[in-house]
Coordinates of C-alpha atoms and ligand atoms in Angstrom, one line a residue:
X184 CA 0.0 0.0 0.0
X185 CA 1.7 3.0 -1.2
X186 CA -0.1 6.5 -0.3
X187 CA 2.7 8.6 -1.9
X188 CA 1.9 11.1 -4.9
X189 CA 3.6 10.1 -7.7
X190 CA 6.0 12.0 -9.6
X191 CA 4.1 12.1 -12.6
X192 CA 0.8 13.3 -10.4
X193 CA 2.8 16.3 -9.0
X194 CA 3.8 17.8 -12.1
X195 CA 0.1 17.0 -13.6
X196 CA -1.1 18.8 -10.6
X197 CA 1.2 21.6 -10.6
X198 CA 0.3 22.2 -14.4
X199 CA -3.1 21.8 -14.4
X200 CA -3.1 24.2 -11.3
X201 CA -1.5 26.8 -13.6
X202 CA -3.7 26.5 -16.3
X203 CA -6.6 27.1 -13.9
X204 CA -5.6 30.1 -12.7
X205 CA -5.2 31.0 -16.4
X206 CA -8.8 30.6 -16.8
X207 CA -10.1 32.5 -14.2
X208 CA -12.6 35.0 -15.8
X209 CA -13.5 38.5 -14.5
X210 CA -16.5 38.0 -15.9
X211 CA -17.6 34.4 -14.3
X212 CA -20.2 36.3 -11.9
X213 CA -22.5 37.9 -15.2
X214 CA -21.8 34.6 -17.0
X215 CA -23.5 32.4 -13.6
X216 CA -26.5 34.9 -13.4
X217 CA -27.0 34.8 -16.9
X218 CA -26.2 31.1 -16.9
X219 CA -23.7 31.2 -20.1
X220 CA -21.9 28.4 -21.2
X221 CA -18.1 30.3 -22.6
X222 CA -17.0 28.4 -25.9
X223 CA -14.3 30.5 -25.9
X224 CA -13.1 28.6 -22.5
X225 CA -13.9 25.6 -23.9
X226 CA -11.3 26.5 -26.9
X227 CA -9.1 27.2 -24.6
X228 CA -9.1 24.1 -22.8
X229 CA -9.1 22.3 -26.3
X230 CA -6.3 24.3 -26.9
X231 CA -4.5 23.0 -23.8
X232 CA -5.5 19.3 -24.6
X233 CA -7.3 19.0 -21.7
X234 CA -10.3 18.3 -23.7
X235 CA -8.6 14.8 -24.7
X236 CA -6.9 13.9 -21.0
X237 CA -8.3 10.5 -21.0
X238 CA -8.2 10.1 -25.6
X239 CA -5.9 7.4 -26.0
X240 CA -2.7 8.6 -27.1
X241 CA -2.4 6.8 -30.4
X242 CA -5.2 9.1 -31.3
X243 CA -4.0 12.0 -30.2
X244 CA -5.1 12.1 -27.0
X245 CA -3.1 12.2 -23.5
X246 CA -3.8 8.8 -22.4
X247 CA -4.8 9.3 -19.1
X248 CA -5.8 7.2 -16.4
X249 CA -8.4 7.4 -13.7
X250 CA -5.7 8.3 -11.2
X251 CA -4.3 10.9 -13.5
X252 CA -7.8 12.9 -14.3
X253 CA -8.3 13.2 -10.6
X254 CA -5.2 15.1 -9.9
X255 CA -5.6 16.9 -13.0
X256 CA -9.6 17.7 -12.2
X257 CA -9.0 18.6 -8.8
X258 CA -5.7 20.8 -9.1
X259 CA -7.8 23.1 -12.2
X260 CA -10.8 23.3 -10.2
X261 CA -8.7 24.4 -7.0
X262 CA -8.1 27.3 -9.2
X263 CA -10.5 27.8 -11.4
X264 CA -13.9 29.3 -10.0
X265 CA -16.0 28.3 -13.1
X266 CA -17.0 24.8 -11.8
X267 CA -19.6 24.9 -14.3
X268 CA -17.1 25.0 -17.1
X269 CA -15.1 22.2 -15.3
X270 CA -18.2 20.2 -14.8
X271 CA -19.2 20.0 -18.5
X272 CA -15.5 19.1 -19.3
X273 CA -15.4 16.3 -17.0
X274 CA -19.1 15.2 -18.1
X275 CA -17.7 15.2 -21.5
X276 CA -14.7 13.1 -20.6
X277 CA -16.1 10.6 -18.2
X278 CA -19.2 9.8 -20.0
X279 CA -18.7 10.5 -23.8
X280 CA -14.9 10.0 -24.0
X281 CA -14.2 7.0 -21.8
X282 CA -17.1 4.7 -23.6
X283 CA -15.7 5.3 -26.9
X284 CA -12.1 4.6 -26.3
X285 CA -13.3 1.6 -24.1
X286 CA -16.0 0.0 -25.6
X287 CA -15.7 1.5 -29.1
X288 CA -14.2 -0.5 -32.2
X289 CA -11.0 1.0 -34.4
X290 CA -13.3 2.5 -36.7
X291 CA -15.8 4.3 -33.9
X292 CA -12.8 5.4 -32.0
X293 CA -11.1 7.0 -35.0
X294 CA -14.2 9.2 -36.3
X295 CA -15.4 10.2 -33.0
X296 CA -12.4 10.9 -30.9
X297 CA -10.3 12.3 -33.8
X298 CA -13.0 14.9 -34.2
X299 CA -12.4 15.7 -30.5
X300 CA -8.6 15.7 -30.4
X301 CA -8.9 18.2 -33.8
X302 CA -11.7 19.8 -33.7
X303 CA -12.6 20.1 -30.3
X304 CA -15.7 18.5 -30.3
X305 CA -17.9 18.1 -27.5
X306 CA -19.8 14.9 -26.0
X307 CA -23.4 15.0 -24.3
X308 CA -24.4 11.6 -22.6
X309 CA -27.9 10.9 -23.2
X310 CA -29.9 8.0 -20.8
X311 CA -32.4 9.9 -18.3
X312 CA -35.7 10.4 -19.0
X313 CA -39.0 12.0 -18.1
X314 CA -40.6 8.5 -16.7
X315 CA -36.8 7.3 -16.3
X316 CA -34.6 8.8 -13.8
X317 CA -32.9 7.0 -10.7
X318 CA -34.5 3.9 -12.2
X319 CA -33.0 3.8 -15.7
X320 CA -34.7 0.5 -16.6
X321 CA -37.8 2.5 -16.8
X322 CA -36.3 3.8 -20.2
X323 CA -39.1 4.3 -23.5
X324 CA -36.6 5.6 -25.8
X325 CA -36.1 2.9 -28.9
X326 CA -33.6 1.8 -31.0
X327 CA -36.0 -0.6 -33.4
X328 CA -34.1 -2.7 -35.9
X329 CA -33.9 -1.5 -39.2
X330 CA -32.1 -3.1 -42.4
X331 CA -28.2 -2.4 -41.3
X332 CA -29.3 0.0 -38.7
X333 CA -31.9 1.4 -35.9
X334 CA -34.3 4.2 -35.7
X335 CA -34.1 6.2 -32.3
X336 CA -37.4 7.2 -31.4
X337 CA -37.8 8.8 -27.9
X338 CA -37.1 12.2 -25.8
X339 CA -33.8 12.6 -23.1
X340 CA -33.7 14.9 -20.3
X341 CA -31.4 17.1 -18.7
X342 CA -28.8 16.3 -20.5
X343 CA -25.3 18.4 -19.6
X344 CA -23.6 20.0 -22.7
X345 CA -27.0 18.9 -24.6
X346 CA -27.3 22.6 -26.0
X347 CA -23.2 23.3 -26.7
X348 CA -22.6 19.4 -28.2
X349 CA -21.2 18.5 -31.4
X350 CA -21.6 14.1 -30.6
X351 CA -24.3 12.0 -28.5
X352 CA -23.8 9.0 -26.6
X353 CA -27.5 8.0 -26.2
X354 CA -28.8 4.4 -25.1
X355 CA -31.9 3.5 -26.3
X356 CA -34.0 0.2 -25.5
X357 CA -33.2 -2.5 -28.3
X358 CA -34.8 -5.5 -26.5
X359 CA -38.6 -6.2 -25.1
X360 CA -37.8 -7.3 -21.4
X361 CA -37.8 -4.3 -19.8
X362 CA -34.3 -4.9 -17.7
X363 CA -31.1 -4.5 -17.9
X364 CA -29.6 -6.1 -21.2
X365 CA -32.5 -4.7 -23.2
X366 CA -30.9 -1.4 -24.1
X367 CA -28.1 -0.4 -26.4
X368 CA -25.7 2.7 -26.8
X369 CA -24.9 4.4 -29.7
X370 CA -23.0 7.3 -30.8
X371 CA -24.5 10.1 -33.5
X372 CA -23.8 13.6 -34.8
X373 CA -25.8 15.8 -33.2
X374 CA -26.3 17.0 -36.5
X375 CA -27.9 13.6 -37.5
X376 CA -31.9 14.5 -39.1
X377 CA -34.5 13.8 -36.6
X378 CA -32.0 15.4 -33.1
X379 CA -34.1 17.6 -31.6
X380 CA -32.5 19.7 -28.6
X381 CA -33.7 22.2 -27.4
X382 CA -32.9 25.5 -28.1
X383 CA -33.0 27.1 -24.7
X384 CA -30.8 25.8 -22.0
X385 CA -32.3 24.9 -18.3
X386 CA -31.6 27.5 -15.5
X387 CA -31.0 25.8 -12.6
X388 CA -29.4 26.7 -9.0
X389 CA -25.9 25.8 -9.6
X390 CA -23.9 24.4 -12.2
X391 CA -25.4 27.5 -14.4
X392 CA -22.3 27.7 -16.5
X393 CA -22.7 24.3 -17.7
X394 CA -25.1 24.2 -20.6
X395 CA -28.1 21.5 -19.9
X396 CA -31.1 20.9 -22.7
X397 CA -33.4 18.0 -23.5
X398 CA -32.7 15.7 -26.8
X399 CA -35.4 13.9 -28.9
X400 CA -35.1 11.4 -31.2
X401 CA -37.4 12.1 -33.9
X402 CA -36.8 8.4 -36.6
X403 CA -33.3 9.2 -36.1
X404 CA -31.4 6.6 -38.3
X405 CA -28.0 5.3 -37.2
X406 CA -26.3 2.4 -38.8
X407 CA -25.1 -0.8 -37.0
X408 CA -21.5 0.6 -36.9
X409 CA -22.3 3.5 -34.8
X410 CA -23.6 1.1 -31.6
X411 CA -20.9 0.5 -29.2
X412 CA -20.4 -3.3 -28.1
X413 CA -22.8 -5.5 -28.4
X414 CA -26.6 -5.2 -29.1
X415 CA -27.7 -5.5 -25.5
X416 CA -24.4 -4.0 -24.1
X417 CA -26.2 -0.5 -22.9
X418 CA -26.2 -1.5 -19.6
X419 CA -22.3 -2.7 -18.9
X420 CA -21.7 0.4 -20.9
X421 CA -23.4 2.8 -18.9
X422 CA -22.3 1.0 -15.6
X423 CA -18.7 1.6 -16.8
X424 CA -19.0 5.6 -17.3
X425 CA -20.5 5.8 -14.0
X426 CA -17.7 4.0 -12.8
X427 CA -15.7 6.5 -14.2
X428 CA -17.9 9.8 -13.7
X429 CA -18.3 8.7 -9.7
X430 CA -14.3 8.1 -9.1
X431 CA -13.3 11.0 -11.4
X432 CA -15.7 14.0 -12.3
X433 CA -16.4 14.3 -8.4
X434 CA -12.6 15.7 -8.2
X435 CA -13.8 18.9 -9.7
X436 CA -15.5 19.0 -6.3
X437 CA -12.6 18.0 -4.4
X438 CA -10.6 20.9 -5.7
X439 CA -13.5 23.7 -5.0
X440 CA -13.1 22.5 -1.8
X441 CA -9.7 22.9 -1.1
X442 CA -10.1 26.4 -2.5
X443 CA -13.1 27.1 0.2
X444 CA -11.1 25.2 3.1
X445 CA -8.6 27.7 2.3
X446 CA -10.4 30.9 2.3
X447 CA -12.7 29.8 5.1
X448 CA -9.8 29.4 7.0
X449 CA -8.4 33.2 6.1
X450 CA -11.9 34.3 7.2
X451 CA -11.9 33.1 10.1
X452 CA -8.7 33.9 11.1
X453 CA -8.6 37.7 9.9
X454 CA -12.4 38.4 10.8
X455 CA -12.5 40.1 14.2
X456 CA -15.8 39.7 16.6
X457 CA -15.9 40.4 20.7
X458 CA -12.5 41.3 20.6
X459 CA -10.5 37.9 18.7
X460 CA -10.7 36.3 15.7
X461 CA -13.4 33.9 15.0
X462 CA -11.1 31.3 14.4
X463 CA -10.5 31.4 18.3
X464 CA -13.8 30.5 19.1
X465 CA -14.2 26.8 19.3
X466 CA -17.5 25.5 18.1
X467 CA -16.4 28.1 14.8
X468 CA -13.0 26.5 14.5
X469 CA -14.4 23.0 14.9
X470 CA -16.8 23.5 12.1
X471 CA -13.6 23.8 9.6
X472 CA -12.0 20.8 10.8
X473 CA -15.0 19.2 10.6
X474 CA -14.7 20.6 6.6
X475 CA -11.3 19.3 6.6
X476 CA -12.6 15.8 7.8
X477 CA -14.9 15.5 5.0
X478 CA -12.8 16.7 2.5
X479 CA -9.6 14.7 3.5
X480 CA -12.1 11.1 3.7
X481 CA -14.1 11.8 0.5
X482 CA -10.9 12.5 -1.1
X483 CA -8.7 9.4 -0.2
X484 CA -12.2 7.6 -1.1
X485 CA -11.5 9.0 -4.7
X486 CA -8.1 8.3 -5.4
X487 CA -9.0 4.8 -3.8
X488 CA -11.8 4.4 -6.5
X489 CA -9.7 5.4 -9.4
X490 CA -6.5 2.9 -8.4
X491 CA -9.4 0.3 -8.2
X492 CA -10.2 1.4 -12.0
X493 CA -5.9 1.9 -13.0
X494 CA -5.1 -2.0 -12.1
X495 CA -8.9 -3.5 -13.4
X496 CA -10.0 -4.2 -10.4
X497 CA -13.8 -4.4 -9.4
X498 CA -15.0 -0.5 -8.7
X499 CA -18.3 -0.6 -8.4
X500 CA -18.6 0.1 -4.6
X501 CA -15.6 1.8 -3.8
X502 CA -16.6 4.4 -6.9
X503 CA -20.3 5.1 -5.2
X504 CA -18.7 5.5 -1.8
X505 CA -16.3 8.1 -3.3
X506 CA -19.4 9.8 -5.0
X507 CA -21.6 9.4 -2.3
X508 CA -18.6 11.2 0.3
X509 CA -17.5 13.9 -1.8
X510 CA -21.2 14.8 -3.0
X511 CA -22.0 15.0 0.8
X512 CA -18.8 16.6 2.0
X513 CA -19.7 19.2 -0.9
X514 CA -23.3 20.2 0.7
X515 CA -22.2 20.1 4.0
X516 CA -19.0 22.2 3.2
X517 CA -20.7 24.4 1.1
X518 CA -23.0 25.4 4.0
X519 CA -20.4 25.8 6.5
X520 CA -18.5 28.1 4.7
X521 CA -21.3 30.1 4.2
X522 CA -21.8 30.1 7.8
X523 CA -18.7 31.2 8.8
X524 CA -18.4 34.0 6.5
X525 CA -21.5 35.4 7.5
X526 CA -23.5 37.9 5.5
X527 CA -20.6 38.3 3.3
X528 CA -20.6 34.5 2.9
X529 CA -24.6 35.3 0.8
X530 CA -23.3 37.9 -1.6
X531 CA -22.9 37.2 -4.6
X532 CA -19.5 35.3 -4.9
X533 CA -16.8 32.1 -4.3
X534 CA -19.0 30.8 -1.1
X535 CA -22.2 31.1 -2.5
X536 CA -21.7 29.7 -5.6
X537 CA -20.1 26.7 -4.5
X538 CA -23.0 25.9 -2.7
X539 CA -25.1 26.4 -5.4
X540 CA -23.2 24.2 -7.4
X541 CA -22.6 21.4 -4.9
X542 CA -26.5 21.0 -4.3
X543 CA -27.0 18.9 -7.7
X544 CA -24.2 16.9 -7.2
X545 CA -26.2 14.7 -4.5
X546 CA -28.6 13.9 -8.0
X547 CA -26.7 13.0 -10.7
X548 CA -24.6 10.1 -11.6
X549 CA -26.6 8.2 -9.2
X550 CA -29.2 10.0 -5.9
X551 CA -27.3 8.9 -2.2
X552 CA -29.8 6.5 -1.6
X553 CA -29.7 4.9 -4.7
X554 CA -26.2 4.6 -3.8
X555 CA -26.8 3.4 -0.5
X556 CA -29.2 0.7 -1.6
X557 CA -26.3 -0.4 -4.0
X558 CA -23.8 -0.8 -1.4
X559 CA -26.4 -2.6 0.7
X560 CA -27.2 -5.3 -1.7
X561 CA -23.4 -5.7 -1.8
X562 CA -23.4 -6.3 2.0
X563 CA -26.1 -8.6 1.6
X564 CA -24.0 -10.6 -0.6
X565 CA -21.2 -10.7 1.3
X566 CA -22.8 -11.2 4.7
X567 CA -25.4 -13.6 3.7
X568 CA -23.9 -15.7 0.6
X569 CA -26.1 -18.3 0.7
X570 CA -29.3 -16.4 1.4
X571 CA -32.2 -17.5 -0.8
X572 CA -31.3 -21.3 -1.7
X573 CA -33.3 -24.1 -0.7
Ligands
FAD288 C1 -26.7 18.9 -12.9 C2 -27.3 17.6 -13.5 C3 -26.7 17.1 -14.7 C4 -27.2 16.0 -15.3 N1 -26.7 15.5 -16.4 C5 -27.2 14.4 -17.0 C6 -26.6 13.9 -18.3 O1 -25.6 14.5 -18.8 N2 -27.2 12.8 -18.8 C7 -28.2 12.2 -18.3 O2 -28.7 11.2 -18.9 N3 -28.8 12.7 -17.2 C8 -28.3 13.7 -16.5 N4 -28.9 14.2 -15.3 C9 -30.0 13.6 -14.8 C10 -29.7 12.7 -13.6 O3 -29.1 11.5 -14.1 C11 -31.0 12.4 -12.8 O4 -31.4 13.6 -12.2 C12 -30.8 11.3 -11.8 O5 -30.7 10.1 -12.4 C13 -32.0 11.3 -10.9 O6 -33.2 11.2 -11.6 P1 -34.4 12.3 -11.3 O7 -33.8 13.6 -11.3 O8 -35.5 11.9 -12.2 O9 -34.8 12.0 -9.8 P2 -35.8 10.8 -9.2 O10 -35.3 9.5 -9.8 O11 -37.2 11.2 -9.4 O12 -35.4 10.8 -7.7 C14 -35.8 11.9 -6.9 C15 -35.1 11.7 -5.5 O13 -35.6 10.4 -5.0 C16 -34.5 9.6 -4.6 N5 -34.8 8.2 -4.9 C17 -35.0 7.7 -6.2 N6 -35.3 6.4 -6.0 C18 -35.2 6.1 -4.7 C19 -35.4 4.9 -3.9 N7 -35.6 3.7 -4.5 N8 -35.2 5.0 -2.6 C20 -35.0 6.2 -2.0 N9 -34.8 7.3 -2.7 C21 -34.9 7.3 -4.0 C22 -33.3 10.1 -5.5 O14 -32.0 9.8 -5.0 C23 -33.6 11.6 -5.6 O15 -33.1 12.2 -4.4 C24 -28.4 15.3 -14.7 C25 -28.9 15.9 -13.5 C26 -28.4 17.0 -12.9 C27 -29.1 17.5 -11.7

């Protein structure tokens, strides 16, 4: 057991650290209110590569590892405020990138992640929707056999990067049973006739400078070569981004953190009431090493999930407890800060917007107690193998 950072994961850090104070933006507080995705932020990370962190590198790419995009994600958002920017980014790589170069053949990998690494293309992930949310087997959208191909028929919601995306990764049900091997993914232009998205993005209470819309699938055609794996292979598929998106896009959230630990910290200390800092008053001082705590667990939980992923090892569970701690660590953090800064800590700003944008990270890739119910029917396994034979 070796808790040392690497080499490699110190200078990744120390240059992705630098490139996110590059991208801090004077202008990030009129872009939140307005809820503005910047493509001109995007090009810049495109023009950095970091667009293509996890793009195999015979394509072009930087052939990064789980490990790897966790220091990376959590040393730029340390440093860049825009979480929203890094959110989409990490949404694009964990859930659009990863299934390609993993599940894709030579062929899909070639068309769809060249167009990232040249053109800067940008992925939307498409499985929620209306009827189908925390319980994705519940999914209407179709993918019904066709000569060579399918037609998608069916409407996605809240889709991140649905509004700003150049390719889709949507799964759609190809089989009648209803469960889990009866749906399919595919990738498509968003171009493709018959994508709908629509043309306004969502507001919403955090996240704002992420850019989320709705897709429907009006006949949309898509050939047999554009399904990744095998007819059926939708769920495996999807299971493995999660994997991904729970051990890696939650660094974003580690490294906002460490930014707010830090300046809650200087609050506290400079911030003079009845005659001493705050910082010298106990219960104040306990509630930031109670942030510490949380940040310091859910973190270790992370890099934990992502070795699992590194050396192929089973990551199921250990990627929902990192999601589920830093997701909770964010909200609870999020509020303290606010706390201790007091009325300044509600103006518009750092402490209020990170706990704006922590709230939906309790939802997505997974609610807690789906989470929770997951690691329980693990336990149950464990505890009780033999449960349920004669
Ligand atoms: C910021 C953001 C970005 C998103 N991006 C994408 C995207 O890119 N692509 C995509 O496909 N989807 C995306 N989603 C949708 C996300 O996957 C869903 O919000 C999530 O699956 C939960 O579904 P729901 O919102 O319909 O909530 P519901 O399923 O209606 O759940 C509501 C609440 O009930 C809880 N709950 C549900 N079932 C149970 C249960 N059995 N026991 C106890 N509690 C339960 C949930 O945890 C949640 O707190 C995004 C959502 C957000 C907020």
């Amino acid at each position: 057991m070796d808790f040392s950072t690497s080499a490699r994961h110190r200078d990744i850090a120390t240059h992705m650290g630098a490139l996110g104070r590059d991208l801090q933006d004077p202008a990030l507080a009129g872009r939140d209110r307005e809820g503005r995705f910047c493509p001109e932020r995007w090009a810049i990370l495109a023009s950095h590569r970091v667009h293509a962190l996890n793009v195999p590198a015979g394509l072009g790419g930087e052939g990064y590892g789980a490990l790897d995009l966790v220091h990376a994600l959590e040393a730029l958002a340390e440093h860049c405020e825009d979480t929203g920017l890094l959110f989409a980014l990490a949404a694009h790589l964990c859930a659009c990138v990863h299934p390609v170069a993993r599940f894709g053949d030579d062929a899909q990998r070639e068309r769809w992640l060249s167009a990232v690494v040249q053109q800067g293309w940008i992925g939307a992930h498409a499985i929620t929707e209306a009827q189908a949310g925390s319980d994705i087997n519940a999914m209407q959208c179709t993918a019904i056999r066709e000569g060579d191909g399918y037609r998608l028929q069916g409407e996605k919601c809240y889709i991140t990067n649905a509004p700003v995306c150049d390719f889709i990764v949507v799964h759609a049900r190809t089989g009648n049973g209803g469960g889990f091997l009866d749906y399919s993914a595919f990738v498509l232009d968003r171009h493709s006739p018959g994508v709908h998205i629509s043309a306004k993005p969502h507001e919403k209470v955090g996240l704002r400078t992420t850019a989320m819309g709705d897709i429907r699938f009006d006949g949309t055609w898509v050939s047999a070569a554009q399904r990744l794996g095998a007819e059926g292979a939708g769920g495996p598929i999807f299971l493995a981004s999660m994997e991904w998106e729970r051990s890696c896009l939650f660094a974003i959230y580690l490294g906002s953190m460490r930014r707010q630990l830090r300046r809650t910290w200087q609050r506290a200390r400079t911030r003079e009431q009845f005659g001493k800092p705050l910082l010298a008053q106990q219960a104040l001082a306990h509630r930031i090493a109670d942030m510490h705590v949380r940040l310091e667990s859910a973190r270790l939980a992370c890099l934990h999930a992502a070795w699992k992923l590194d050396h192929g090892e089973p990551a199921q569970d250990a990627a929902a407890i990192a999601k589920l701690l830093v997701s909770e660590a964010a909200v609870k953090n999020g509020l303290d800060a606010v706390h201790i800064h007091g009325a300044a800590g509600v103006l518009e700003g750092d402490a209020e917007r990170q706990l704006r944008n922590a709230l939906p990270s309790t939802l997505f890739s997974g609610g807690s107690e789906v989470l929770k119910d997951q690691l329980l029917r693990q336990l149950g396994r464990e505890f009780q193998p033999h449960a349920g034979r004669a």
